[in-house]
Amino acid sequence: MTPIQTHHPPARRLALIDLARGVALLAMALYHLTWDLGFLRLTPENAALSPVGRAAAHGIAASFLMLVGVSLVLARRRRSGWWRPYLARLGRIALAAAAISLATFFLFPGSWIFFGILHCIALSSVLALPALGAPLPLVALAAALVLAGPTLAALAGSPALLDAPGLYFLGLGTTVPTTNDYVPLFPWFGFVLAGVGLGRLGLPHLAASRAGDWAPRGRIGRVAAAAGRHSLAVYLVHQPLLLGLLYGVAAVTGPHPRAGEAPFLREYRANCAEAGGTEAACRVAARCVLVRLRDEGLWRAGGDYTGQEQARAIAVSRACFTQAGGG
């Protein structure tokens, strides 16, 4: 007869899961550091907004949400009174999400966070409760459908109703809202359901293995596991600390000399092509404009000019365009 441990995850804390959260937190902090450096123009370009950077952000978010599902399975196995710590943690996450919305509403009113990863975690932690006891094939099917939700909605032709601002949190419309952190239920809730399924399948085997008894001994491992145990606090604190430090660096060093060059060149080439220039001519003209603006002390990554400076910049652009054979 199969031992009962193979069917039910244990109630005890698994240090390996804490370590996994700690590694995910480190990856998130590195991504935010990259974004902050680009945002403050301390690097030539914001690598966090590149295709590789966006893929990394999606991978990090997916890992966090899967760990949310795994953690729900672990919490549920605390047979007596498991709902008390569950509700306490849910309340902390919801309050933190509300605080982030309120703070970003005042700091970044044009791109405030109304449904970021903490909002998604809070709502998903409630919606995933039935999956803790549902048949595993049904959980897998639900996860697959949620993950495929945006694609299925696009193929079916999303009704205009789904683009209503009040339904942005679903992620099934065609509109992508302007916000600094957007993690809608579709497809991201699917990763939480996948984590629930993987937790129910894999945690019994993990607990019965030597890895289940693992405990960090080195300082790095202990710090990572401790961060994983207090992931919400680390999440809330790390970005203000990073931004505060880097704002100080930016005040001393100023922006990177090449900050803003790449987006300026891309935008100029696009505008040049719309004006009828060839690809080769627009590429030459763009580089010419950048060099001339620097030589004349007119280069600013933000593009904030007085009226007289703007007239001089336009004259430089026209001269370079003509010189490059654009007209």
mmCIF file of C-alpha atoms in Angstrom:
data_model
loop_
_atom_site.group_PDB
_atom_site.id
_atom_site.type_symbol
_atom_site.label_atom_id
_atom_site.label_comp_id
_atom_site.label_asym_id
_atom_site.label_seq_id
_atom_site.Cartn_x
_atom_site.Cartn_y
_atom_site.Cartn_z
ATOM 1 C CA MET A 1 0.000 0.000 0.000
ATOM 2 C CA THR A 2 1.355 3.427 -0.951
ATOM 3 C CA PRO A 3 2.299 5.601 2.053
ATOM 4 C CA ILE A 4 0.047 8.533 2.659
ATOM 5 C CA GLN A 5 2.958 10.985 2.100
ATOM 6 C CA THR A 6 2.869 10.260 -1.605
ATOM 7 C CA HIS A 7 -0.614 11.716 -1.837
ATOM 8 C CA HIS A 8 -0.409 14.770 0.355
ATOM 9 C CA PRO A 9 2.275 17.455 0.625
ATOM 10 C CA PRO A 10 3.625 17.913 4.138
ATOM 11 C CA ALA A 11 2.798 20.779 6.419
ATOM 12 C CA ARG A 12 6.452 21.525 7.219
ATOM 13 C CA ARG A 13 8.285 24.330 5.497
ATOM 14 C CA LEU A 14 10.598 23.308 2.677
ATOM 15 C CA ALA A 15 13.790 25.343 2.529
ATOM 16 C CA LEU A 16 14.167 24.540 -1.158
ATOM 17 C CA ILE A 17 10.923 26.402 -1.930
ATOM 18 C CA ASP A 18 12.160 29.393 0.072
ATOM 19 C CA LEU A 19 15.400 29.259 -1.899
ATOM 20 C CA ALA A 20 13.441 29.219 -5.164
ATOM 21 C CA ARG A 21 11.600 32.368 -4.065
ATOM 22 C CA GLY A 22 14.914 33.962 -3.113
ATOM 23 C CA VAL A 23 16.385 33.227 -6.547
ATOM 24 C CA ALA A 24 13.270 34.670 -8.200
ATOM 25 C CA LEU A 25 13.619 37.786 -6.029
ATOM 26 C CA LEU A 26 17.248 38.187 -7.082
ATOM 27 C CA ALA A 27 16.291 37.902 -10.751
ATOM 28 C CA MET A 28 13.548 40.476 -10.215
ATOM 29 C CA ALA A 29 15.936 42.872 -8.454
ATOM 30 C CA LEU A 30 18.443 42.574 -11.299
ATOM 31 C CA TYR A 31 15.708 43.291 -13.832
ATOM 32 C CA HIS A 32 14.519 46.328 -11.881
ATOM 33 C CA LEU A 33 18.127 47.528 -11.555
ATOM 34 C CA THR A 34 18.440 47.322 -15.342
ATOM 35 C CA TRP A 35 15.162 49.207 -15.795
ATOM 36 C CA ASP A 36 16.146 51.881 -13.264
ATOM 37 C CA LEU A 37 19.510 52.457 -14.936
ATOM 38 C CA GLY A 38 17.781 53.003 -18.263
ATOM 39 C CA PHE A 39 14.996 55.105 -16.765
ATOM 40 C CA LEU A 40 17.522 57.439 -15.140
ATOM 41 C CA ARG A 41 19.565 57.483 -18.372
ATOM 42 C CA LEU A 42 22.620 56.026 -16.681
ATOM 43 C CA THR A 43 22.981 53.566 -19.577
ATOM 44 C CA PRO A 44 22.885 54.284 -23.326
ATOM 45 C CA GLU A 45 19.590 52.457 -23.715
ATOM 46 C CA ASN A 46 17.057 50.801 -21.417
ATOM 47 C CA ALA A 47 17.915 47.142 -21.890
ATOM 48 C CA ALA A 48 14.893 46.156 -19.791
ATOM 49 C CA LEU A 49 12.662 47.332 -22.646
ATOM 50 C CA SER A 50 14.466 45.258 -25.282
ATOM 51 C CA PRO A 51 12.968 41.959 -26.503
ATOM 52 C CA VAL A 52 15.392 40.045 -24.272
ATOM 53 C CA GLY A 53 14.528 42.269 -21.308
ATOM 54 C CA ARG A 54 10.796 41.810 -21.825
ATOM 55 C CA ALA A 55 11.230 38.045 -22.124
ATOM 56 C CA ALA A 56 13.189 38.040 -18.865
ATOM 57 C CA ALA A 57 10.442 40.063 -17.146
ATOM 58 C CA HIS A 58 7.794 37.596 -18.304
ATOM 59 C CA GLY A 59 9.862 34.635 -17.144
ATOM 60 C CA ILE A 60 10.407 36.170 -13.705
ATOM 61 C CA ALA A 61 6.700 36.985 -13.316
ATOM 62 C CA ALA A 62 5.741 33.461 -14.384
ATOM 63 C CA SER A 63 8.123 31.925 -11.824
ATOM 64 C CA PHE A 64 6.671 34.064 -9.022
ATOM 65 C CA LEU A 65 3.112 33.154 -9.911
ATOM 66 C CA MET A 66 3.888 29.449 -10.144
ATOM 67 C CA LEU A 67 5.470 29.651 -6.699
ATOM 68 C CA VAL A 68 2.253 31.293 -5.460
ATOM 69 C CA GLY A 69 0.386 28.170 -6.556
ATOM 70 C CA VAL A 70 2.937 25.881 -4.916
ATOM 71 C CA SER A 71 2.727 27.914 -1.699
ATOM 72 C CA LEU A 72 -1.059 27.619 -1.651
ATOM 73 C CA VAL A 73 -0.706 23.842 -1.775
ATOM 74 C CA LEU A 74 1.773 23.913 1.109
ATOM 75 C CA ALA A 75 -0.470 26.196 3.163
ATOM 76 C CA ARG A 76 -3.525 24.008 2.578
ATOM 77 C CA ARG A 77 -1.768 20.977 4.033
ATOM 78 C CA ARG A 78 -1.648 22.664 7.424
ATOM 79 C CA ARG A 79 -4.846 20.895 8.350
ATOM 80 C CA SER A 80 -5.980 22.860 11.411
ATOM 81 C CA GLY A 81 -6.454 26.580 11.100
ATOM 82 C CA TRP A 82 -4.626 26.901 7.766
ATOM 83 C CA TRP A 83 -7.035 29.617 6.670
ATOM 84 C CA ARG A 84 -5.900 32.049 9.412
ATOM 85 C CA PRO A 85 -2.348 32.511 8.091
ATOM 86 C CA TYR A 86 -3.773 32.359 4.567
ATOM 87 C CA LEU A 87 -6.142 35.262 5.249
ATOM 88 C CA ALA A 88 -3.433 37.204 7.058
ATOM 89 C CA ARG A 89 -1.061 36.883 4.111
ATOM 90 C CA LEU A 90 -3.836 37.676 1.634
ATOM 91 C CA GLY A 91 -4.647 40.818 3.609
ATOM 92 C CA ARG A 92 -0.995 41.912 3.596
ATOM 93 C CA ILE A 93 -0.713 41.391 -0.150
ATOM 94 C CA ALA A 94 -3.963 43.249 -0.833
ATOM 95 C CA LEU A 95 -2.891 46.177 1.356
ATOM 96 C CA ALA A 96 0.503 46.289 -0.335
ATOM 97 C CA ALA A 97 -1.157 46.256 -3.761
ATOM 98 C CA ALA A 98 -3.455 49.112 -2.728
ATOM 99 C CA ALA A 99 -0.491 51.078 -1.370
ATOM 100 C CA ILE A 100 1.401 50.652 -4.652
ATOM 101 C CA SER A 101 -1.647 51.829 -6.621
ATOM 102 C CA LEU A 102 -2.028 54.872 -4.393
ATOM 103 C CA ALA A 103 1.665 55.791 -4.482
ATOM 104 C CA THR A 104 2.026 55.385 -8.248
ATOM 105 C CA PHE A 105 -1.200 57.317 -8.846
ATOM 106 C CA PHE A 106 0.485 60.389 -7.373
ATOM 107 C CA LEU A 107 4.030 59.707 -8.619
ATOM 108 C CA PHE A 108 3.167 58.502 -12.141
ATOM 109 C CA PRO A 109 -0.413 59.611 -12.841
ATOM 110 C CA GLY A 110 -0.117 58.771 -16.535
ATOM 111 C CA SER A 111 1.064 55.211 -15.937
ATOM 112 C CA TRP A 112 -0.013 54.303 -12.403
ATOM 113 C CA ILE A 113 -0.232 50.638 -11.433
ATOM 114 C CA PHE A 114 -3.850 49.564 -11.154
ATOM 115 C CA PHE A 115 -3.338 45.807 -11.659
ATOM 116 C CA GLY A 116 0.254 44.750 -11.257
ATOM 117 C CA ILE A 117 1.759 41.520 -9.999
ATOM 118 C CA LEU A 118 0.655 41.992 -6.373
ATOM 119 C CA HIS A 119 -2.933 42.655 -7.478
ATOM 120 C CA CYS A 120 -2.784 39.524 -9.628
ATOM 121 C CA ILE A 121 -1.349 37.457 -6.766
ATOM 122 C CA ALA A 122 -4.048 38.646 -4.355
ATOM 123 C CA LEU A 123 -6.959 37.867 -6.668
ATOM 124 C CA SER A 124 -5.388 34.644 -7.948
ATOM 125 C CA SER A 125 -4.886 33.427 -4.379
ATOM 126 C CA VAL A 126 -8.665 33.524 -3.966
ATOM 127 C CA LEU A 127 -9.616 32.214 -7.394
ATOM 128 C CA ALA A 128 -7.197 29.272 -7.081
ATOM 129 C CA LEU A 129 -8.763 27.880 -3.885
ATOM 130 C CA PRO A 130 -11.075 25.440 -5.714
ATOM 131 C CA ALA A 131 -8.049 24.066 -7.584
ATOM 132 C CA LEU A 132 -6.569 22.824 -4.289
ATOM 133 C CA GLY A 133 -9.114 20.023 -4.186
ATOM 134 C CA ALA A 134 -10.338 19.712 -7.781
ATOM 135 C CA PRO A 135 -9.291 16.726 -9.929
ATOM 136 C CA LEU A 136 -5.833 17.349 -11.342
ATOM 137 C CA PRO A 137 -6.880 16.894 -15.002
ATOM 138 C CA LEU A 138 -9.466 19.637 -14.480
ATOM 139 C CA VAL A 139 -6.811 21.910 -12.922
ATOM 140 C CA ALA A 140 -4.501 21.281 -15.888
ATOM 141 C CA LEU A 141 -7.311 22.046 -18.353
ATOM 142 C CA ALA A 142 -8.203 25.260 -16.532
ATOM 143 C CA ALA A 143 -4.548 26.345 -16.502
ATOM 144 C CA ALA A 144 -4.222 25.681 -20.230
ATOM 145 C CA LEU A 145 -7.405 27.612 -21.038
ATOM 146 C CA VAL A 146 -6.378 30.624 -18.955
ATOM 147 C CA LEU A 147 -2.891 30.656 -20.469
ATOM 148 C CA ALA A 148 -4.393 30.510 -23.952
ATOM 149 C CA GLY A 149 -7.172 32.984 -23.085
ATOM 150 C CA PRO A 150 -5.774 36.084 -24.867
ATOM 151 C CA THR A 151 -4.974 34.076 -28.011
ATOM 152 C CA LEU A 152 -8.407 32.423 -28.030
ATOM 153 C CA ALA A 153 -10.106 35.785 -27.464
ATOM 154 C CA ALA A 154 -8.164 37.351 -30.342
ATOM 155 C CA LEU A 155 -9.048 34.474 -32.667
ATOM 156 C CA ALA A 156 -12.709 34.747 -31.723
ATOM 157 C CA GLY A 157 -12.675 38.536 -32.106
ATOM 158 C CA SER A 158 -12.679 40.212 -28.700
ATOM 159 C CA PRO A 159 -15.934 42.118 -28.129
ATOM 160 C CA ALA A 160 -15.536 45.851 -27.547
ATOM 161 C CA LEU A 161 -16.842 45.381 -24.004
ATOM 162 C CA LEU A 162 -13.549 43.722 -23.007
ATOM 163 C CA ASP A 163 -11.705 46.948 -23.812
ATOM 164 C CA ALA A 164 -13.642 48.844 -21.143
ATOM 165 C CA PRO A 165 -11.195 50.233 -18.546
ATOM 166 C CA GLY A 166 -13.050 48.433 -15.777
ATOM 167 C CA LEU A 167 -12.217 45.090 -17.455
ATOM 168 C CA TYR A 168 -8.551 45.739 -18.180
ATOM 169 C CA PHE A 169 -7.676 43.445 -15.285
ATOM 170 C CA LEU A 170 -8.898 40.484 -17.351
ATOM 171 C CA GLY A 171 -6.407 41.020 -20.169
ATOM 172 C CA LEU A 172 -8.764 39.752 -22.864
ATOM 173 C CA GLY A 173 -9.252 42.983 -24.797
ATOM 174 C CA THR A 174 -7.180 44.415 -27.620
ATOM 175 C CA THR A 175 -6.114 47.517 -25.668
ATOM 176 C CA VAL A 176 -2.849 47.455 -23.730
ATOM 177 C CA PRO A 177 -3.198 50.127 -21.029
ATOM 178 C CA THR A 178 -0.374 52.501 -20.178
ATOM 179 C CA THR A 179 0.874 51.380 -16.785
ATOM 180 C CA ASN A 180 4.224 50.635 -15.165
ATOM 181 C CA ASP A 181 3.218 47.085 -14.214
ATOM 182 C CA TYR A 182 0.444 45.135 -15.921
ATOM 183 C CA VAL A 183 -0.201 41.503 -14.970
ATOM 184 C CA PRO A 184 -3.817 40.697 -15.962
ATOM 185 C CA LEU A 185 -5.570 37.491 -14.987
ATOM 186 C CA PHE A 186 -5.348 36.141 -18.525
ATOM 187 C CA PRO A 187 -2.859 34.607 -19.096
ATOM 188 C CA TRP A 188 -1.056 35.054 -15.762
ATOM 189 C CA PHE A 189 -3.558 33.310 -13.490
ATOM 190 C CA GLY A 190 -2.799 30.232 -15.570
ATOM 191 C CA PHE A 191 0.682 30.093 -14.045
ATOM 192 C CA VAL A 192 -0.810 30.067 -10.541
ATOM 193 C CA LEU A 193 -3.042 27.145 -11.518
ATOM 194 C CA ALA A 194 -0.031 25.406 -13.061
ATOM 195 C CA GLY A 195 1.828 25.932 -9.789
ATOM 196 C CA VAL A 196 -1.060 24.373 -7.862
ATOM 197 C CA GLY A 197 -0.994 21.346 -10.154
ATOM 198 C CA LEU A 198 2.771 20.978 -9.967
ATOM 199 C CA GLY A 199 2.677 21.420 -6.197
ATOM 200 C CA ARG A 200 0.085 18.720 -5.735
ATOM 201 C CA LEU A 201 2.052 16.366 -7.969
ATOM 202 C CA GLY A 202 5.610 17.168 -7.003
ATOM 203 C CA LEU A 203 5.666 18.218 -3.347
ATOM 204 C CA PRO A 204 5.098 14.689 -1.977
ATOM 205 C CA HIS A 205 8.091 13.435 -3.966
ATOM 206 C CA LEU A 206 10.179 16.433 -2.934
ATOM 207 C CA ALA A 207 9.345 15.889 0.734
ATOM 208 C CA ALA A 208 10.285 12.215 0.508
ATOM 209 C CA SER A 209 13.609 12.952 -1.173
ATOM 210 C CA ARG A 210 16.909 14.152 0.274
ATOM 211 C CA ALA A 211 16.250 17.553 -1.301
ATOM 212 C CA GLY A 212 13.229 17.916 0.971
ATOM 213 C CA ASP A 213 15.522 17.781 4.018
ATOM 214 C CA TRP A 214 17.989 20.264 2.566
ATOM 215 C CA ALA A 215 18.816 23.304 4.659
ATOM 216 C CA PRO A 216 21.103 26.145 3.594
ATOM 217 C CA ARG A 217 24.461 26.130 5.333
ATOM 218 C CA GLY A 218 26.419 28.819 3.532
ATOM 219 C CA ARG A 219 25.753 32.506 4.091
ATOM 220 C CA ILE A 220 24.479 33.087 0.545
ATOM 221 C CA GLY A 221 22.041 30.189 0.780
ATOM 222 C CA ARG A 222 20.759 31.324 4.169
ATOM 223 C CA VAL A 223 20.261 34.895 2.950
ATOM 224 C CA ALA A 224 18.448 33.707 -0.185
ATOM 225 C CA ALA A 225 16.169 31.400 1.806
ATOM 226 C CA ALA A 226 15.456 34.136 4.363
ATOM 227 C CA ALA A 227 14.547 36.518 1.541
ATOM 228 C CA GLY A 228 12.233 33.854 0.153
ATOM 229 C CA ARG A 229 10.495 33.524 3.510
ATOM 230 C CA HIS A 230 9.892 37.291 3.577
ATOM 231 C CA SER A 231 9.346 37.802 -0.145
ATOM 232 C CA LEU A 232 6.615 40.438 0.208
ATOM 233 C CA ALA A 233 8.760 42.686 2.411
ATOM 234 C CA VAL A 234 11.735 42.312 0.067
ATOM 235 C CA TYR A 235 9.526 43.103 -2.928
ATOM 236 C CA LEU A 236 8.193 46.283 -1.337
ATOM 237 C CA VAL A 237 11.557 47.554 -0.115
ATOM 238 C CA HIS A 238 14.003 46.758 -2.893
ATOM 239 C CA GLN A 239 12.777 49.150 -5.594
ATOM 240 C CA PRO A 240 12.653 52.305 -3.413
ATOM 241 C CA LEU A 241 16.172 51.452 -2.201
ATOM 242 C CA LEU A 242 17.469 50.944 -5.732
ATOM 243 C CA LEU A 243 15.858 54.122 -7.042
ATOM 244 C CA GLY A 244 17.064 56.175 -4.081
ATOM 245 C CA LEU A 245 20.634 54.963 -4.579
ATOM 246 C CA LEU A 246 20.616 55.475 -8.347
ATOM 247 C CA TYR A 247 19.015 58.924 -8.123
ATOM 248 C CA GLY A 248 22.003 59.883 -5.972
ATOM 249 C CA VAL A 249 24.411 58.422 -8.544
ATOM 250 C CA ALA A 250 22.630 60.258 -11.373
ATOM 251 C CA ALA A 251 22.811 63.549 -9.471
ATOM 252 C CA VAL A 252 26.586 63.179 -9.223
ATOM 253 C CA THR A 253 27.459 61.704 -12.627
ATOM 254 C CA GLY A 254 24.689 63.040 -14.840
ATOM 255 C CA PRO A 255 23.235 60.939 -17.681
ATOM 256 C CA HIS A 256 25.361 58.618 -19.779
ATOM 257 C CA PRO A 257 26.878 60.538 -22.733
ATOM 258 C CA ARG A 258 25.101 58.254 -25.201
ATOM 259 C CA ALA A 259 21.797 58.033 -23.349
ATOM 260 C CA GLY A 260 18.859 58.425 -25.706
ATOM 261 C CA GLU A 261 20.872 58.025 -28.907
ATOM 262 C CA ALA A 262 19.358 54.721 -30.029
ATOM 263 C CA PRO A 263 15.686 55.745 -29.643
ATOM 264 C CA PHE A 264 16.445 59.124 -31.263
ATOM 265 C CA LEU A 265 18.028 57.449 -34.294
ATOM 266 C CA ARG A 266 15.128 54.998 -34.611
ATOM 267 C CA GLU A 267 12.534 57.751 -34.388
ATOM 268 C CA TYR A 268 14.372 59.974 -36.842
ATOM 269 C CA ARG A 269 14.729 57.169 -39.399
ATOM 270 C CA ALA A 270 11.019 56.384 -39.088
ATOM 271 C CA ASN A 271 10.018 60.036 -39.587
ATOM 272 C CA CYS A 272 12.477 60.367 -42.449
ATOM 273 C CA ALA A 273 11.004 57.324 -44.195
ATOM 274 C CA GLU A 274 7.507 58.791 -43.832
ATOM 275 C CA ALA A 275 8.798 61.983 -45.476
ATOM 276 C CA GLY A 276 9.870 59.965 -48.517
ATOM 277 C CA GLY A 277 13.537 59.328 -47.779
ATOM 278 C CA THR A 278 15.208 56.062 -48.707
ATOM 279 C CA GLU A 279 16.461 53.727 -46.013
ATOM 280 C CA ALA A 280 20.124 54.506 -46.778
ATOM 281 C CA ALA A 281 19.556 58.272 -46.890
ATOM 282 C CA CYS A 282 17.572 58.244 -43.641
ATOM 283 C CA ARG A 283 20.275 56.278 -41.877
ATOM 284 C CA VAL A 284 22.974 58.734 -42.964
ATOM 285 C CA ALA A 285 20.798 61.767 -42.169
ATOM 286 C CA ALA A 286 19.967 60.462 -38.698
ATOM 287 C CA ARG A 287 23.629 60.061 -37.770
ATOM 288 C CA CYS A 288 24.417 63.465 -39.285
ATOM 289 C CA VAL A 289 21.709 65.164 -37.219
ATOM 290 C CA LEU A 290 22.933 63.550 -34.023
ATOM 291 C CA VAL A 291 26.534 64.654 -34.619
ATOM 292 C CA ARG A 292 25.515 68.206 -35.602
ATOM 293 C CA LEU A 293 23.225 68.588 -32.581
ATOM 294 C CA ARG A 294 26.092 67.567 -30.321
ATOM 295 C CA ASP A 295 28.516 69.926 -32.042
ATOM 296 C CA GLU A 296 26.112 72.842 -31.631
ATOM 297 C CA GLY A 297 25.257 72.029 -28.022
ATOM 298 C CA LEU A 298 21.669 71.174 -28.906
ATOM 299 C CA TRP A 299 21.662 67.462 -28.053
ATOM 300 C CA ARG A 300 19.398 66.555 -25.190
ATOM 301 C CA ALA A 301 18.033 63.038 -24.758
ATOM 302 C CA GLY A 302 14.677 64.367 -23.584
ATOM 303 C CA GLY A 303 14.343 66.693 -26.569
ATOM 304 C CA ASP A 304 13.278 69.712 -24.475
ATOM 305 C CA TYR A 305 14.051 72.812 -26.543
ATOM 306 C CA THR A 306 13.240 76.488 -26.380
ATOM 307 C CA GLY A 307 11.582 77.988 -29.437
ATOM 308 C CA GLN A 308 14.890 79.288 -30.805
ATOM 309 C CA GLU A 309 16.664 75.996 -30.154
ATOM 310 C CA GLN A 310 13.870 74.071 -31.850
ATOM 311 C CA ALA A 311 14.201 76.244 -34.972
ATOM 312 C CA ARG A 312 17.960 75.572 -35.052
ATOM 313 C CA ALA A 313 17.392 71.827 -34.596
ATOM 314 C CA ILE A 314 14.890 71.779 -37.467
ATOM 315 C CA ALA A 315 17.372 73.627 -39.685
ATOM 316 C CA VAL A 316 20.043 71.042 -38.794
ATOM 317 C CA SER A 317 17.645 68.223 -39.642
ATOM 318 C CA ARG A 318 16.739 69.687 -43.024
ATOM 319 C CA ALA A 319 20.374 70.313 -43.899
ATOM 320 C CA CYS A 320 21.362 66.755 -43.036
ATOM 321 C CA PHE A 321 18.378 65.341 -44.910
ATOM 322 C CA THR A 322 19.337 67.298 -48.049
ATOM 323 C CA GLN A 323 23.015 66.417 -47.689
ATOM 324 C CA ALA A 324 22.165 62.717 -47.443
ATOM 325 C CA GLY A 325 20.226 62.912 -50.697
ATOM 326 C CA GLY A 326 16.807 62.785 -49.133
ATOM 327 C CA GLY A 327 15.460 65.768 -51.021
#
